[in-house]
Short mmCIF file of C-alpha atoms in Angstrom, two decimals:
data_model
loop_
_atom_site.label_atom_id
_atom_site.label_comp_id
_atom_site.label_asym_id
_atom_site.label_seq_id
_atom_site.Cartn_x
_atom_site.Cartn_y
_atom_site.Cartn_z
CA MET A 272 0.00 0.00 0.00
CA THR A 273 1.43 3.37 -1.00
CA ILE A 274 1.62 6.32 1.39
CA ARG A 275 -1.13 8.07 -0.56
CA THR A 276 -3.39 5.00 -0.36
CA ARG A 277 -2.76 4.68 3.38
CA LYS A 278 -3.72 8.34 3.86
CA ILE A 279 -6.95 7.87 1.94
CA ALA A 280 -7.79 4.76 3.96
CA LEU A 281 -7.07 6.59 7.21
CA LEU A 282 -9.25 9.52 6.14
CA LEU A 283 -12.14 7.19 5.32
CA MET A 284 -11.82 5.52 8.71
CA LEU A 285 -11.87 8.88 10.48
CA CYS A 286 -14.94 9.97 8.53
CA ALA A 287 -16.73 6.75 9.41
CA ALA A 288 -15.92 7.27 13.09
CA ILE A 289 -17.46 10.77 13.17
CA PRO A 290 -21.20 10.57 13.95
CA ALA A 291 -23.53 12.07 11.38
CA ARG A 292 -24.71 15.55 12.24
CA ALA A 293 -28.37 15.74 13.18
CA ALA A 294 -30.37 16.97 10.21
CA LEU A 295 -33.13 18.60 12.23
CA THR A 296 -33.30 20.50 15.54
CA VAL A 297 -36.41 20.15 17.73
CA PHE A 298 -37.40 22.66 20.41
CA SER A 299 -39.81 20.85 22.72
CA CYS A 300 -41.59 22.57 25.56
CA GLU A 301 -41.98 19.53 27.82
CA PRO A 302 -39.99 16.35 28.52
CA GLU A 303 -42.69 14.02 27.18
CA TRP A 304 -42.49 15.60 23.73
CA ALA A 305 -38.70 15.63 23.78
CA ALA A 306 -38.82 11.90 24.51
CA LEU A 307 -41.31 11.26 21.70
CA ALA A 308 -39.24 13.27 19.22
CA GLY A 309 -36.24 11.14 20.13
CA GLU A 310 -38.26 7.95 19.64
CA ILE A 311 -39.34 8.91 16.12
CA GLY A 312 -36.32 10.93 15.00
CA GLY A 313 -33.47 8.91 16.48
CA ASP A 314 -30.00 10.25 15.78
CA ARG A 315 -31.32 12.30 12.89
CA VAL A 316 -32.82 14.87 15.28
CA LYS A 317 -31.26 16.99 17.99
CA VAL A 318 -33.83 17.54 20.74
CA PHE A 319 -34.00 20.22 23.42
CA SER A 320 -36.59 20.43 26.21
CA ALA A 321 -37.42 23.87 27.59
CA THR A 322 -38.65 22.41 30.89
CA THR A 323 -37.77 19.52 33.18
CA ALA A 324 -39.96 17.11 35.12
CA MET A 325 -39.40 19.23 38.22
CA GLN A 326 -40.80 22.42 36.67
CA ASP A 327 -44.38 23.50 36.18
CA PRO A 328 -44.69 24.22 32.42
CA HIS A 329 -47.24 26.94 33.19
CA TYR A 330 -44.71 29.07 35.00
CA ILE A 331 -41.21 29.41 33.60
CA GLN A 332 -39.22 32.41 32.45
CA ALA A 333 -38.66 33.31 28.81
CA ARG A 334 -34.91 33.18 29.39
CA PRO A 335 -32.35 34.30 26.77
CA SER A 336 -31.12 30.71 26.55
CA LEU A 337 -34.60 29.55 25.50
CA ILE A 338 -34.83 32.31 22.91
CA ALA A 339 -31.47 31.26 21.48
CA LYS A 340 -32.58 27.64 21.25
CA ALA A 341 -35.82 28.60 19.50
CA ARG A 342 -33.91 30.81 17.06
CA GLY A 343 -31.96 27.81 15.78
CA ALA A 344 -34.79 25.24 15.79
CA ASP A 345 -36.47 23.61 12.80
CA LEU A 346 -39.49 22.28 14.71
CA LEU A 347 -41.42 23.59 17.70
CA PHE A 348 -43.09 20.68 19.52
CA CYS A 349 -45.23 21.66 22.51
CA THR A 350 -48.49 20.80 24.24
CA GLY A 351 -50.44 23.94 23.38
CA ALA A 352 -53.99 24.53 24.71
CA GLU A 353 -52.60 27.58 26.60
CA LEU A 354 -50.30 25.43 28.77
CA GLU A 355 -47.27 27.53 27.76
CA ALA A 356 -49.17 30.79 27.27
CA GLY A 357 -47.21 32.57 30.00
CA TRP A 358 -43.83 32.30 28.27
CA LEU A 359 -43.82 30.68 24.83
CA PRO A 360 -45.27 33.62 22.86
CA MET A 361 -42.48 35.86 24.14
CA VAL A 362 -39.84 33.26 23.29
CA LEU A 363 -41.14 32.97 19.74
CA ARG A 364 -41.53 36.70 19.30
CA LYS A 365 -37.94 37.38 20.32
CA ALA A 366 -36.51 34.37 18.45
CA ARG A 367 -37.92 35.66 15.13
CA ASN A 368 -37.82 32.21 13.60
CA ASN A 369 -40.53 32.09 10.93
CA LYS A 370 -40.19 28.31 10.63
CA LEU A 371 -41.87 27.98 14.04
CA SER A 372 -44.82 30.26 13.29
CA PRO A 373 -48.39 28.91 13.52
CA GLY A 374 -49.45 27.37 10.22
CA GLN A 375 -45.90 26.37 9.29
CA PRO A 376 -44.76 22.70 9.25
CA GLY A 377 -42.33 23.60 12.05
CA HIS A 378 -45.15 24.47 14.46
CA LEU A 379 -46.65 21.38 16.14
CA MET A 380 -49.00 21.54 19.13
CA ALA A 381 -49.84 18.10 20.52
CA ALA A 382 -53.16 19.16 22.04
CA GLU A 383 -54.47 20.08 18.59
CA GLN A 384 -54.11 16.46 17.46
CA VAL A 385 -56.45 14.87 20.04
CA GLU A 386 -59.86 15.34 21.63
CA LEU A 387 -59.45 17.38 24.80
CA LEU A 388 -61.47 16.85 27.97
CA GLU A 389 -62.97 19.45 30.33
CA ILE A 390 -63.61 22.16 27.75
CA PRO A 391 -65.36 24.95 29.73
CA GLN A 392 -68.80 26.10 28.65
CA GLN A 393 -67.99 29.53 30.04
CA LEU A 394 -64.78 31.13 31.22
CA ASP A 395 -63.75 33.83 33.66
CA ARG A 396 -60.87 34.38 36.07
CA SER A 397 -63.01 33.48 39.09
CA MET A 398 -62.83 29.84 37.92
CA GLY A 399 -59.08 29.67 38.57
CA ASP A 400 -56.49 28.43 36.09
CA VAL A 401 -58.96 26.99 33.58
CA HIS A 402 -57.86 26.62 29.95
CA ALA A 403 -60.25 27.81 27.27
CA SER A 404 -59.28 24.99 24.90
CA GLY A 405 -59.75 22.27 27.53
CA ASN A 406 -57.54 20.36 29.92
CA PRO A 407 -54.05 20.40 28.34
CA HIS A 408 -52.50 17.47 30.24
CA MET A 409 -53.43 15.03 27.48
CA HIS A 410 -50.15 13.08 27.38
CA LEU A 411 -51.20 10.98 30.38
CA ASP A 412 -53.46 8.89 28.16
CA PRO A 413 -51.11 6.68 26.09
CA HIS A 414 -53.62 6.52 23.25
CA ASN A 415 -53.06 10.25 22.77
CA ILE A 416 -49.29 9.70 22.61
CA LEU A 417 -49.76 7.39 19.62
CA ARG A 418 -51.99 9.87 17.79
CA VAL A 419 -49.45 12.63 18.28
CA ALA A 420 -46.57 10.35 17.22
CA GLU A 421 -48.24 9.73 13.86
CA VAL A 422 -48.59 13.47 13.22
CA LEU A 423 -45.01 14.05 14.37
CA GLN A 424 -43.75 11.51 11.85
CA ALA A 425 -45.50 13.37 9.03
CA ARG A 426 -44.11 16.72 10.18
CA LEU A 427 -40.55 15.42 10.35
CA ILE A 428 -40.90 14.07 6.82
CA SER A 429 -42.31 17.36 5.53
CA ILE A 430 -39.36 19.28 7.00
CA ASP A 431 -36.64 16.72 6.28
CA GLY A 432 -37.64 14.63 3.27
CA ASP A 433 -34.22 12.97 3.07
CA GLY A 434 -34.96 11.25 6.36
CA ALA A 435 -38.40 10.00 5.35
CA GLU A 436 -37.51 6.31 5.33
CA LEU A 437 -35.90 6.50 8.76
CA TYR A 438 -38.85 8.40 10.26
CA ARG A 439 -41.38 5.95 8.82
CA THR A 440 -39.40 2.94 10.04
CA ARG A 441 -38.93 4.33 13.53
CA PHE A 442 -42.61 5.31 13.78
CA ASP A 443 -43.72 1.82 12.71
CA GLN A 444 -41.42 0.28 15.31
CA PHE A 445 -42.64 2.67 17.99
CA LYS A 446 -46.28 2.01 17.05
CA ASP A 447 -45.83 -1.76 17.40
CA ARG A 448 -44.10 -1.41 20.80
CA TRP A 449 -46.62 1.14 22.03
CA GLN A 450 -49.70 -0.83 21.04
CA ASP A 451 -48.29 -3.91 22.77
CA ALA A 452 -47.60 -1.81 25.87
CA ILE A 453 -51.11 -0.32 25.87
CA GLY A 454 -52.59 -3.82 25.65
CA HIS A 455 -50.53 -4.85 28.68
CA TRP A 456 -51.44 -1.71 30.63
CA ASP A 457 -55.14 -2.05 29.80
CA GLN A 458 -55.10 -5.61 31.09
CA GLN A 459 -53.47 -4.51 34.35
CA ALA A 460 -55.88 -1.60 34.74
CA GLY A 461 -58.80 -3.92 35.42
CA LEU A 462 -57.84 -3.89 39.10
CA LEU A 463 -58.07 -0.10 39.22
CA ARG A 464 -61.43 0.54 37.59
CA GLY A 465 -63.86 2.20 39.98
CA LYS A 466 -61.24 2.99 42.62
CA LYS A 467 -61.66 6.43 44.15
CA VAL A 468 -58.76 8.90 44.44
CA VAL A 469 -58.16 12.44 45.60
CA VAL A 470 -55.96 14.53 43.32
CA HIS A 471 -53.99 17.68 44.08
CA HIS A 472 -54.51 19.28 40.65
CA LYS A 473 -56.42 18.29 37.53
CA GLU A 474 -53.30 17.22 35.64
CA TRP A 475 -54.42 13.61 36.22
CA THR A 476 -57.74 13.90 34.35
CA TYR A 477 -56.63 11.90 31.29
CA LEU A 478 -54.91 9.23 33.36
CA LEU A 479 -58.03 8.70 35.48
CA HIS A 480 -60.26 8.67 32.40
CA TRP A 481 -58.07 6.05 30.71
CA LEU A 482 -57.73 3.78 33.75
CA GLY A 483 -61.33 4.07 34.94
CA LEU A 484 -60.35 5.67 38.24
CA GLU A 485 -62.83 8.03 39.90
CA ARG A 486 -61.80 11.45 41.17
CA THR A 487 -63.74 11.88 44.38
CA ALA A 488 -62.15 15.18 45.43
CA THR A 489 -59.50 17.75 44.48
CA LEU A 490 -57.15 19.41 46.95
CA GLU A 491 -57.22 22.67 45.00
CA PRO A 492 -60.62 24.37 45.45
CA LYS A 493 -60.10 25.80 41.94
CA PRO A 494 -57.39 24.89 39.42
CA GLY A 495 -54.15 26.61 40.41
CA VAL A 496 -55.58 27.95 43.71
CA PRO A 497 -53.84 26.55 46.85
CA PRO A 498 -56.19 24.88 49.34
CA ASN A 499 -56.98 26.75 52.56
CA ALA A 500 -57.82 25.32 55.97
CA GLY A 501 -61.55 25.51 55.41
CA HIS A 502 -61.40 23.59 52.14
CA LEU A 503 -59.18 20.89 53.65
CA SER A 504 -61.49 20.51 56.63
CA ALA A 505 -64.45 20.05 54.28
CA LEU A 506 -62.50 17.40 52.36
CA LYS A 507 -61.72 15.59 55.62
CA GLN A 508 -65.44 15.46 56.42
CA GLN A 509 -66.30 14.32 52.89
CA LEU A 510 -63.71 11.54 52.94
CA SER A 511 -64.90 10.24 56.28
CA GLN A 512 -68.10 9.27 54.49
CA THR A 513 -66.66 8.48 51.04
CA PRO A 514 -63.18 6.99 51.53
CA ALA A 515 -60.57 7.05 48.77
CA THR A 516 -57.73 4.71 47.88
CA ALA A 517 -55.05 7.39 47.55
CA ILE A 518 -54.23 11.10 47.53
CA VAL A 519 -52.36 11.61 44.25
CA ARG A 520 -49.93 14.43 43.57
CA SER A 521 -46.97 15.08 41.30
CA PRO A 522 -43.40 15.86 42.46
CA ILE A 523 -43.93 19.58 41.76
CA ASN A 524 -47.08 19.93 43.89
CA ASP A 525 -46.85 21.37 47.40
CA PRO A 526 -46.70 18.26 49.62
CA ARG A 527 -48.19 19.89 52.73
CA PRO A 528 -51.95 19.80 51.93
CA GLY A 529 -51.84 16.14 50.93
CA GLU A 530 -49.79 15.17 53.96
CA TRP A 531 -52.18 16.96 56.32
CA LEU A 532 -55.20 15.27 54.77
CA SER A 533 -53.43 11.91 54.85
CA ASN A 534 -52.62 12.29 58.55
CA GLU A 535 -56.23 13.21 59.29
CA THR A 536 -57.88 10.47 57.22
CA GLY A 537 -55.31 7.66 56.98
CA ILE A 538 -55.46 7.77 53.16
CA PRO A 539 -51.93 7.30 51.76
CA VAL A 540 -50.26 9.89 49.55
CA LEU A 541 -49.04 8.65 46.18
CA VAL A 542 -46.42 10.78 44.39
CA LEU A 543 -46.71 9.83 40.72
CA PRO A 544 -44.31 11.06 38.02
CA TYR A 545 -46.20 13.51 35.84
CA THR A 546 -43.76 13.30 32.95
CA VAL A 547 -40.55 11.66 31.74
CA GLY A 548 -37.85 12.02 34.40
CA GLY A 549 -40.33 12.59 37.23
CA ARG A 550 -38.87 9.67 39.17
CA GLU A 551 -35.75 7.57 38.95
CA ASP A 552 -35.85 5.13 36.02
CA THR A 553 -38.60 7.01 34.14
CA GLU A 554 -36.40 8.37 31.36
CA THR A 555 -38.58 6.99 28.54
CA LEU A 556 -42.29 7.26 27.83
CA GLN A 557 -42.84 3.55 28.37
CA ALA A 558 -40.95 3.64 31.67
CA LEU A 559 -43.13 6.58 32.76
CA PHE A 560 -46.37 4.62 32.31
CA ASP A 561 -44.84 1.43 33.72
CA ASP A 562 -43.96 3.31 36.91
CA ILE A 563 -47.36 4.98 37.23
CA LEU A 564 -49.19 1.67 36.79
CA LYS A 565 -46.90 -0.15 39.23
CA GLN A 566 -47.41 2.42 41.97
CA LEU A 567 -51.19 2.46 41.53
CA LEU A 568 -51.44 -1.33 41.42
CA ASP A 569 -49.21 -1.79 44.47
CA LEU A 570 -51.57 0.44 46.45
CA ALA A 571 -54.77 -1.08 45.09
CA LYS A 572 -53.88 -4.69 45.93
#
């Protein structure tokens, strides 16, 4: 082998060792959508999540770092239904990235792809933090995840046609795994149907609807309004006559109201992960639902 040939061979080896640059950058608002984008896009997408599992997506700052990320993104992938209304419009306005504008392929709101629950017939501020479009926490029904994944696949293809085969293949693989998982979860959920629970906030609406659980009370007197002593005392009286299996909250909810009510009634508090990363070993969407089901079933047995 000549010196020139050896150099060419070495160069080819070095090129092969360098990972391919992601063809598409995704700005996701929440961890669940970052995880789904990774499932469908694989190494062809570079995914950023604006929030973590330990942040309330209603209330974050439109930081310069978020604006910079949005400025360089090809796809905006968020929940919508006013969940991010307090910060996302400012991020997009300052980023000045037309690819992410409503109506463009790079603008994808998950809530627009499914049927939302709890759409108010009337709306005013006295009702608390109620969303005009309906309850936005739709990712906690796995059937909704699959519907959004199918739309996501189409959007990725429309933005990055060269990756179409990869996106279709990865979606088909995800769909097969997800449908198998839903079948398994649905079978397990038989033990939960009809069980009564108290929730801290209405972020669990879709989970309860899917599993057949009954919400017998809510710690917040109105969505987003912290419970006061009078409301908690009334709940204590209510639960003495209509017991519940658990008091359910997420890691970002104030633990004190649930703990007080638990001490007064003997009903255990269950801290369920609201999204990917909400507990140890919940770094994928499937692991998230596996953990939620396991915790609920352990308590219901």
